[in-house]
Short mmCIF file of C-alpha atoms in Angstrom, two decimals:
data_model
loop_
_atom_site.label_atom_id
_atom_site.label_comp_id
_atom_site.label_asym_id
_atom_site.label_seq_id
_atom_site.Cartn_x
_atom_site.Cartn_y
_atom_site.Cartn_z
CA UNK A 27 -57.70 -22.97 36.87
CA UNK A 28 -60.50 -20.86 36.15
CA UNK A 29 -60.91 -18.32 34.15
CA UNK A 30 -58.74 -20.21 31.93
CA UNK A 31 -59.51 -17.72 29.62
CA UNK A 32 -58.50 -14.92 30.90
CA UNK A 33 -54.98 -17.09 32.42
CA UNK A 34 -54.91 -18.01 28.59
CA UNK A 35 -55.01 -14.50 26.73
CA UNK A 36 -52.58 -13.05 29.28
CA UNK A 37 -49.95 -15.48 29.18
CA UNK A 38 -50.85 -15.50 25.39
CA UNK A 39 -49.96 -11.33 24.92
CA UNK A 40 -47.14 -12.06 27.22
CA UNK A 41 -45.45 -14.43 24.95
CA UNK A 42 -46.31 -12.57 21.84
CA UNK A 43 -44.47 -9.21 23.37
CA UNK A 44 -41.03 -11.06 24.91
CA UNK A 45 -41.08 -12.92 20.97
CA UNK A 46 -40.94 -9.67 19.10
CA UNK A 47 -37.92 -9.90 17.47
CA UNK A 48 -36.54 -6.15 18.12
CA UNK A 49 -33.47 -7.17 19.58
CA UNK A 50 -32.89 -9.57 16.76
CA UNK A 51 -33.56 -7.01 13.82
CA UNK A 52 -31.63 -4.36 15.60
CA UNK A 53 -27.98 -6.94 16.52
CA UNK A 54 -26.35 -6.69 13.01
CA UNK A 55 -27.45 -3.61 11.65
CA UNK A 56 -26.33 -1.39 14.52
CA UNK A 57 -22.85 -3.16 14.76
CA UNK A 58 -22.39 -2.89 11.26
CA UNK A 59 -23.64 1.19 11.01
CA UNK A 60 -21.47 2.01 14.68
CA UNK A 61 -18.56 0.28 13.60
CA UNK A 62 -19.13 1.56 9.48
CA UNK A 63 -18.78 5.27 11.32
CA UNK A 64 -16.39 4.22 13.62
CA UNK A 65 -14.27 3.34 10.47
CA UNK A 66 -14.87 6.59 8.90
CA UNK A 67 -13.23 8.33 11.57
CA UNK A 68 -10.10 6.38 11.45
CA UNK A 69 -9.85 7.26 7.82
CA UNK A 70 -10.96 4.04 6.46
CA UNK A 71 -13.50 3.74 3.86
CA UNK A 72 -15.68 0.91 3.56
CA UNK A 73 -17.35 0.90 0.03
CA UNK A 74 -18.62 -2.88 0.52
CA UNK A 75 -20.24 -3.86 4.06
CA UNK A 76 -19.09 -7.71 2.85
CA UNK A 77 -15.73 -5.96 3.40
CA UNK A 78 -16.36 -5.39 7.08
CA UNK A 79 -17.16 -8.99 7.45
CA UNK A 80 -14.20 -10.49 4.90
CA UNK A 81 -11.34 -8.52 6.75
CA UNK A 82 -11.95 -10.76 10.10
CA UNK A 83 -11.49 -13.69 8.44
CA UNK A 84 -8.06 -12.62 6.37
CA UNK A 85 -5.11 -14.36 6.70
CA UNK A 86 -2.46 -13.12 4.45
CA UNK A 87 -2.29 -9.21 3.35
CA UNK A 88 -0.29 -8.97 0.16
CA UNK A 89 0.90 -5.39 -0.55
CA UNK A 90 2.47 -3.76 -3.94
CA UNK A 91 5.59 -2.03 -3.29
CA UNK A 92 5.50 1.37 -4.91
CA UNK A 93 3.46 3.73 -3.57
CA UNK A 94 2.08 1.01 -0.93
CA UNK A 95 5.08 0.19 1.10
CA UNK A 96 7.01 3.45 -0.41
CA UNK A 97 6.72 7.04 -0.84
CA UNK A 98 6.42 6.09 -4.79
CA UNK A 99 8.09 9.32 -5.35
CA UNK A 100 11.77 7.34 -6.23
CA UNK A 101 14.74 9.58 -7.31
CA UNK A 102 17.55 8.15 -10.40
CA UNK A 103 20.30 7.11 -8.31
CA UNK A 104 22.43 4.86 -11.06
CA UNK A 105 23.02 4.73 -14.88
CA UNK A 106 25.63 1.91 -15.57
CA UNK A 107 26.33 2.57 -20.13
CA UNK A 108 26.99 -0.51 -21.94
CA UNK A 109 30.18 -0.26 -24.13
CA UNK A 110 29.52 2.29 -26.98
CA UNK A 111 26.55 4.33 -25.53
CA UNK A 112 26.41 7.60 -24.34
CA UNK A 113 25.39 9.03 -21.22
CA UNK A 114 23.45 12.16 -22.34
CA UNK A 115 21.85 10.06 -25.24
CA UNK A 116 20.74 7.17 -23.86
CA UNK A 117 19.07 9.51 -20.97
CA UNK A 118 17.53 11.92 -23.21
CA UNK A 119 15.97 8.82 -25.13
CA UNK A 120 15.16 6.91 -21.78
CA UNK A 121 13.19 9.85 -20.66
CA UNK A 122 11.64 10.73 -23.57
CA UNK A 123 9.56 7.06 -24.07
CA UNK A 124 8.87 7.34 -19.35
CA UNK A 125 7.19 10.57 -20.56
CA UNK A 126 4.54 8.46 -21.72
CA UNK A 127 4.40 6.77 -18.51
CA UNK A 128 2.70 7.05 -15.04
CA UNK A 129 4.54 4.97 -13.13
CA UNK A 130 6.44 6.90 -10.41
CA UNK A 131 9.99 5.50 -11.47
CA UNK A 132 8.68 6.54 -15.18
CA UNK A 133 8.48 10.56 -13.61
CA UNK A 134 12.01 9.82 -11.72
CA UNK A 135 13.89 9.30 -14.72
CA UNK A 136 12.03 12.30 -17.00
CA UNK A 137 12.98 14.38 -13.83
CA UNK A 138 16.67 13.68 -13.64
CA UNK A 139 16.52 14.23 -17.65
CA UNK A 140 14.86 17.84 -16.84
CA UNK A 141 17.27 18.52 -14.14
CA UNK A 142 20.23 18.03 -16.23
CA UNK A 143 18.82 20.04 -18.89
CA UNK A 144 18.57 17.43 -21.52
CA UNK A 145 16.06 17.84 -24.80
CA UNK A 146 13.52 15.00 -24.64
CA UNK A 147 12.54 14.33 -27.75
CA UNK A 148 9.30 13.19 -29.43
CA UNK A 149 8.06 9.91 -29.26
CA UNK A 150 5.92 7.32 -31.92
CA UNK A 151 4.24 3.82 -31.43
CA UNK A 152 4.43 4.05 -27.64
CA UNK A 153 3.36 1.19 -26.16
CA UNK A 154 2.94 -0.30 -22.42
CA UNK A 155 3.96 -4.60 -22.58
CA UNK A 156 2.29 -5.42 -19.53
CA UNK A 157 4.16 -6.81 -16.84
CA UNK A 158 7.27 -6.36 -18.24
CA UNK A 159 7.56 -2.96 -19.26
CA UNK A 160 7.15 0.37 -22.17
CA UNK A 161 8.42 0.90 -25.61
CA UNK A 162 8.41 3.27 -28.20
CA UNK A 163 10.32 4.86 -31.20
CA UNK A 164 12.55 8.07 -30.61
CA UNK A 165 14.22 9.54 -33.70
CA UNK A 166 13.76 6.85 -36.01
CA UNK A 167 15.32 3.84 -33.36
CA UNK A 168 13.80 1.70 -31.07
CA UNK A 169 13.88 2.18 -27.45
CA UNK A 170 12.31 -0.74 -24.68
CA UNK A 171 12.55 -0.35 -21.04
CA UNK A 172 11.83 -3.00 -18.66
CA UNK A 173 12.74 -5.01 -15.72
CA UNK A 174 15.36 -7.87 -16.24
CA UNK A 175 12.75 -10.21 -17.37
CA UNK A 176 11.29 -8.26 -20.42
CA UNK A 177 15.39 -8.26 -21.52
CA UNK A 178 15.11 -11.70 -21.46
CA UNK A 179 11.97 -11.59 -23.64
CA UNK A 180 13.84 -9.91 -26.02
CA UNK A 181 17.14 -12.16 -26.09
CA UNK A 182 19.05 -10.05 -24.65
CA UNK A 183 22.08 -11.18 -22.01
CA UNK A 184 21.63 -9.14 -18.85
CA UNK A 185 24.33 -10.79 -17.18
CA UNK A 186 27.36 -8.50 -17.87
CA UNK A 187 25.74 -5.90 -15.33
CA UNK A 188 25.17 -8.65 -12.87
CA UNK A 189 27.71 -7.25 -10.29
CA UNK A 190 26.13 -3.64 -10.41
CA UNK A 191 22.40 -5.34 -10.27
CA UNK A 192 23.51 -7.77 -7.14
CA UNK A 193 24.76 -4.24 -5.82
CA UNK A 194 21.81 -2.09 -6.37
CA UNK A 195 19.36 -4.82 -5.09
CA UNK A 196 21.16 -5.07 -1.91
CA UNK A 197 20.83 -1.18 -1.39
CA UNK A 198 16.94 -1.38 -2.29
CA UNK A 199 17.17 0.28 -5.37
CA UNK A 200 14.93 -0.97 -8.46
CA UNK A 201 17.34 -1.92 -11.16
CA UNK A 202 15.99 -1.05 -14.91
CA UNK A 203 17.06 -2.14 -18.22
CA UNK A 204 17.11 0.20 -21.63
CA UNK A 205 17.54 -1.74 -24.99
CA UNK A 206 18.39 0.80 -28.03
CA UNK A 207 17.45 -0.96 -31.50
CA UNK A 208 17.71 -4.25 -30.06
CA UNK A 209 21.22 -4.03 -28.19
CA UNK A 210 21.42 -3.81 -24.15
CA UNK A 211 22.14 0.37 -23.63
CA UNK A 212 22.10 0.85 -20.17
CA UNK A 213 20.91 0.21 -16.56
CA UNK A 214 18.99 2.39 -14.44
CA UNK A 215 18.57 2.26 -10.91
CA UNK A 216 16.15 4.43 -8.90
CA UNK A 217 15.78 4.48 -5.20
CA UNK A 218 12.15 4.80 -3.58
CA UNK A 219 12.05 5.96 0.33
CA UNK A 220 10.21 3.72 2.41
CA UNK A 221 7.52 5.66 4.40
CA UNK A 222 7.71 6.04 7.65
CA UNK A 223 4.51 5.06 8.66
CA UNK A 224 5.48 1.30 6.64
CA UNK A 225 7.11 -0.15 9.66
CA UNK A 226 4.39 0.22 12.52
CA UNK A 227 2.16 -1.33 10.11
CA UNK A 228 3.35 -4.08 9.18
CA UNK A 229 4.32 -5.20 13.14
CA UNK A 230 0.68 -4.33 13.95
CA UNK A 231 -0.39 -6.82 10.95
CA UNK A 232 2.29 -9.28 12.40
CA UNK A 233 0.69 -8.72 16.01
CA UNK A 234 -2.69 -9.83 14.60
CA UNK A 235 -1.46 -12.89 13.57
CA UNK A 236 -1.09 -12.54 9.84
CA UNK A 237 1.34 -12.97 6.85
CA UNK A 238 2.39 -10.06 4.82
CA UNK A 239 3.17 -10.79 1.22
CA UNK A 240 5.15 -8.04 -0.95
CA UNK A 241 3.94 -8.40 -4.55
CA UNK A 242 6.03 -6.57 -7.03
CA UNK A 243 6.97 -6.23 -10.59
CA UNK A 244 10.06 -4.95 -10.11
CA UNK A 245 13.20 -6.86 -8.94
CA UNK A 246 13.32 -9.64 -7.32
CA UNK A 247 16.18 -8.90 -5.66
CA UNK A 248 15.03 -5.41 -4.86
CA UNK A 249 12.03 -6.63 -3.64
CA UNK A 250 13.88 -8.90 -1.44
CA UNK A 251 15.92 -6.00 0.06
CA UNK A 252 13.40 -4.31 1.30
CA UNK A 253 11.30 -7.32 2.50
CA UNK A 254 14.49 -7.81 4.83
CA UNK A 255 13.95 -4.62 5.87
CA UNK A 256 10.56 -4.64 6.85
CA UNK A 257 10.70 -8.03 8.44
CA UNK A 258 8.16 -9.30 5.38
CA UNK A 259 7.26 -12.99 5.08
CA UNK A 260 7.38 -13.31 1.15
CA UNK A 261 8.47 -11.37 -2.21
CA UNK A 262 6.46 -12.71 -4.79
CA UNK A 263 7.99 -10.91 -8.20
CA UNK A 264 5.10 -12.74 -10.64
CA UNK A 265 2.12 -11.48 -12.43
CA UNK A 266 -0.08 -9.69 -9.48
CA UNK A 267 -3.52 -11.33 -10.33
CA UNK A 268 -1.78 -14.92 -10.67
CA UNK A 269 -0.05 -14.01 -7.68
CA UNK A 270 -3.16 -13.47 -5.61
CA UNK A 271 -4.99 -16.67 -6.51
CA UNK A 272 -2.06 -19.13 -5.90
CA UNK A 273 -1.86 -16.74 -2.23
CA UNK A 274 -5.89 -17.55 -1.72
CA UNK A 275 -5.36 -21.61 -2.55
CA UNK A 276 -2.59 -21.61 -0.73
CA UNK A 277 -3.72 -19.35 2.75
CA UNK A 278 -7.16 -18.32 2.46
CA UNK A 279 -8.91 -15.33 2.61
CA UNK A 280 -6.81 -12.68 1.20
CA UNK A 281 -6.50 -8.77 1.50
CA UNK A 282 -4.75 -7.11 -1.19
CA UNK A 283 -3.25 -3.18 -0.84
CA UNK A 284 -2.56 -1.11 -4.14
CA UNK A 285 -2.51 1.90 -5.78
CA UNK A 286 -1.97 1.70 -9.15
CA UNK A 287 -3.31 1.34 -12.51
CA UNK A 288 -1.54 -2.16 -12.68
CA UNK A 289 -3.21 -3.10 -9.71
CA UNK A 290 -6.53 -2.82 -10.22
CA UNK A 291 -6.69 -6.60 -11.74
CA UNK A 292 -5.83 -7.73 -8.51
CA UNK A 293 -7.91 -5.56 -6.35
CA UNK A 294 -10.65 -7.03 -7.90
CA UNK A 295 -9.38 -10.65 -7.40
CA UNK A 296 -8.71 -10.20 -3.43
CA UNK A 297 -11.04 -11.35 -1.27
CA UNK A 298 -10.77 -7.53 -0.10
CA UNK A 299 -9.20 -5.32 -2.34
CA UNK A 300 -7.90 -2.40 0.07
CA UNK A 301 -7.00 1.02 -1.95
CA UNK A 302 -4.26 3.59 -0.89
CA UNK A 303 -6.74 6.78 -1.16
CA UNK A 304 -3.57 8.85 -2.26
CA UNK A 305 -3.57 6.28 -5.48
CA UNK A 306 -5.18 6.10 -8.81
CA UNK A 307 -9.21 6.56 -9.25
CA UNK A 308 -9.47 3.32 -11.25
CA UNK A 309 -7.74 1.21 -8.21
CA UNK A 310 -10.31 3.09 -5.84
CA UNK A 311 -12.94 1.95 -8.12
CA UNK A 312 -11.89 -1.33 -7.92
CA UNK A 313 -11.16 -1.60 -4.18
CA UNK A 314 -13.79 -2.19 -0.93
CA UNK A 315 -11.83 -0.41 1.13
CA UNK A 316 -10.26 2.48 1.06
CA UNK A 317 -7.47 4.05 3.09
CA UNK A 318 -7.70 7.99 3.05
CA UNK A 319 -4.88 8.43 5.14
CA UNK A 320 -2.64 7.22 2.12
CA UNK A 321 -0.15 4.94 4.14
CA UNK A 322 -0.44 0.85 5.33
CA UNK A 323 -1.45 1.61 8.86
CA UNK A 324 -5.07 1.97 8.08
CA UNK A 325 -4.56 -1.80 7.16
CA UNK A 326 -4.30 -3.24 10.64
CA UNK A 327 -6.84 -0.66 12.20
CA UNK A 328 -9.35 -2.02 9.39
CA UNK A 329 -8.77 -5.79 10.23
CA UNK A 330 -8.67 -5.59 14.23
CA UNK A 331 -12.33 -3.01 13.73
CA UNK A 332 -13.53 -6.08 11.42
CA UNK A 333 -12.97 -8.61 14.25
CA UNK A 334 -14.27 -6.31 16.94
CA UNK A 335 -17.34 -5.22 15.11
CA UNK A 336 -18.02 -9.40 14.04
CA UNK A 337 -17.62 -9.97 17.95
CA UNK A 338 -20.21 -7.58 18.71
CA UNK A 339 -22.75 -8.83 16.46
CA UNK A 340 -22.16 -12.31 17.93
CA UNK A 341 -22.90 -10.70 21.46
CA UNK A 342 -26.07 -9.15 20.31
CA UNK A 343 -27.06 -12.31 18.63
CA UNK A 344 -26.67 -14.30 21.92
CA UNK A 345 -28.12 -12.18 24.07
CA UNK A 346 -31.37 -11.71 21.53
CA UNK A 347 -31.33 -15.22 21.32
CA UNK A 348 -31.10 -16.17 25.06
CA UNK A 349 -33.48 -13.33 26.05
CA UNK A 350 -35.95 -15.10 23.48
CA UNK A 351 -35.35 -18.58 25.12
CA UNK A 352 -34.94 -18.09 28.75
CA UNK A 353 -38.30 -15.49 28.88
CA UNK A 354 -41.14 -17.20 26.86
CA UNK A 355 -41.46 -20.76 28.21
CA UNK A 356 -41.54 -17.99 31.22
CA UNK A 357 -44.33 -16.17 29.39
CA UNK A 358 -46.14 -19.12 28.52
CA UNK A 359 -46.44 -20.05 32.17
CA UNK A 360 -44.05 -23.00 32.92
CA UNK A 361 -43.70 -21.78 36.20
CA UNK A 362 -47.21 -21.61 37.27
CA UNK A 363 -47.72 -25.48 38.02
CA UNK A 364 -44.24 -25.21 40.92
CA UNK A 365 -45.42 -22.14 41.89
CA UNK A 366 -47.39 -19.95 40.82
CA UNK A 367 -45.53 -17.32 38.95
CA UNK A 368 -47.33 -15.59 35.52
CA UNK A 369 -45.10 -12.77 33.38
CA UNK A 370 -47.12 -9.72 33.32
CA UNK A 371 -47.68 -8.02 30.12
CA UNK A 372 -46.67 -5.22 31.39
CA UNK A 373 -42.86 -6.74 32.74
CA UNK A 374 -42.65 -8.81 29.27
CA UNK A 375 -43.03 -5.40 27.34
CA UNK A 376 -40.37 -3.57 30.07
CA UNK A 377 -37.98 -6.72 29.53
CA UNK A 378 -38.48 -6.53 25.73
CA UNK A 379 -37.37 -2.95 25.90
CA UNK A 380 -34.35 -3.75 28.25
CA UNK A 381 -33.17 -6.25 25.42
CA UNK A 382 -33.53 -3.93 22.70
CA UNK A 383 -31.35 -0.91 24.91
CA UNK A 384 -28.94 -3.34 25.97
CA UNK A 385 -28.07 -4.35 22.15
CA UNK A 386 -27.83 -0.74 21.06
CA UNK A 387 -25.88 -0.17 24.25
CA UNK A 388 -23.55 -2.64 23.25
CA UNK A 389 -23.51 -1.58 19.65
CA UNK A 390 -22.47 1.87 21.21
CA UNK A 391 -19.61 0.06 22.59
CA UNK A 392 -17.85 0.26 19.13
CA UNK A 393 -17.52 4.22 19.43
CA UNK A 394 -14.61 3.65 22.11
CA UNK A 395 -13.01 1.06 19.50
CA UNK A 396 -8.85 1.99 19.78
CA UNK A 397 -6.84 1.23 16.68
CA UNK A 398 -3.39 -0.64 16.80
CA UNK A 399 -1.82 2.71 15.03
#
């Protein structure tokens, strides 16, 4: 009816203020920067925002063992001499070529060597055979350390100390193997205490409905031990990066927990590489997330944040979007023909508001998240 004109430009400013897409722009970005801070406060680092988004969707978490699961401060518990070796010797020698080493059972062993007040002597053509293990030359013979596989690689028969291995896996202990110029020397066990914050974490994963892998290169049988312990789903005792990608064919989206220099290959492989902050820089560097607590449980805290914040978003989404769809055929004046109602300019600008404060409102909502641990 007349003025159509003036009918016309209101309705017209009243659609263009309830379309401004405030509450749109502002749903994601506010999630992501409440529940980003919210993160920060439970000690969890996200270096990636994809990483926020990934950790929803994760459905196995495969964790190394030492320094992950464990204190990775182990202590020499065994040495079981082969025929003709002696203890002093072969320990001096062991500890001489783990000098060279990082590895946390590498500093057990030079330890023990220290504490008994053995001479460790120098070492020449040290070298680390990855996945398998370290050798080197001390005083003119040939010294290689590894796990029972990198024996195995070198043709040597493990299987006389298969009683004393089956008996040091079942105790949790890491079982080691010394060759000295190509003949089997000596095995060494070390034990590594679990830490105490291991347990909780992995029942919280467990209690958000996902599998936790151990990958190792240790022992199998170690590995296995401990898994038991822990109520873990799988030991996987292969290469870590080949490890990872059969885990992603075979369950999806996959979180991976390290520490180490040796796991920094399969940091970057996860679908979310997570990074024990206590651990080396180069795994950091690799990771999106990283835990500065130093222990698992910022694991399950990251995941059920990641699900929360993704809810939130969805909420602010749907409510931008319905505000948007219920208000301007409203604006545009479908109900003036029934009855005739118009939407002031001045009520769509108040309503636009209301749907921008109730976003960040929810948004806020994040600040009150509570962690499983």
């Amino acid at each position: 009816p007349s003025p159509a004109l003036s009918f016309a430009l209101v309705n017209a400013v009243a659609v263009l203020i309830i379309a401004c897409p405030c509450a749109m722009g502002l749903a994601t970005p506010t999630s992501i920067m409440v529940g980003t801070g919210r993160a920060a406060q439970m000690g969890v680092l996200l270096r990636k925002g994809e990483a926020l988004q990934q950790l929803k969707d994760a459905k196995v978490v495969a964790v190394d063992k030492t320094g992950t699961l464990t204190k990775g401060r182990p202590e020499l518990t065994d040495l079981v001499l082969a025929a003709g070796f002696e203890r002093a010797s072969v320990l001096a020698q062991v500890a001489a070529v783990e000098d060279r080493s990082e590895h946390p059972i590498a500093r057990a062993i030079v330890d023990a060597a220290k504490a008994e007040g053995l001479h460790i002597p120098a070492v020449q053509a040290f070298a680390s055979v990855t996945g398998f293990g370290v050798r080197a030359e001390v005083d003119g013979a040939k010294v290689e350390i590894g796990a029972d596989r990198f024996m195995r690689e070198l043709g040597l028969n493990v299987d006389d100390f298969a009683a004393e291995s089956g008996r040091l896996g079942d105790e949790g202990k890491t079982p080691l193997y010394a060759a000295i110029d190509g003949k089997l020397a000596a095995m060494i066990a070390v034990a590594d205490p679990i830490k105490d914050t291991t347990q909780p974490a992995i029942d919280a994963l467990h209690a958000l409905g996902l599998k936790v892998v151990m990958i190792t290169g240790d022992n199998r049988r170690t590995g296995e031990a401990i898994a038991k312990l822990l109520g873990i789903d799988e030991v996987v005792a292969d290469g870590k990066v080949d490890a990872v990608q059969r885990l992603k064919k075979e369950y999806g989206t996959l979180a991976y927990v390290g520490d180490g220099i040796n796991d920094a290959p399969a940091l970057a492989e996860a679908d979310v590489g997570i990074a024990i902050g206590t651990g080396t820089d180069i795994a950091i560097e690799a990771a999106d997330v990283v835990l500065m607590s130093g222990d698992l449980g910022g694991v399950p805290n990251a995941i059920a944040l990641s699900k929360a914040t993704m809810a939130n978003i969805g909420q602010n989404l749907f409510w931008a979007f319905a505000y948007n769809v219920a208000l301007i055929p409203v604006a545009a004046g479908l109900l003036y023909p029934f009855n005739g109602t118009l939407l002031s300019p001045v009520f769509a600008a108040g309503a636009m508001a209301l749907s921008s404060v109730f976003v960040l409102s929810n948004a806020l909502r994040l600040k009150r998240f509570k962690a499983p641990l």
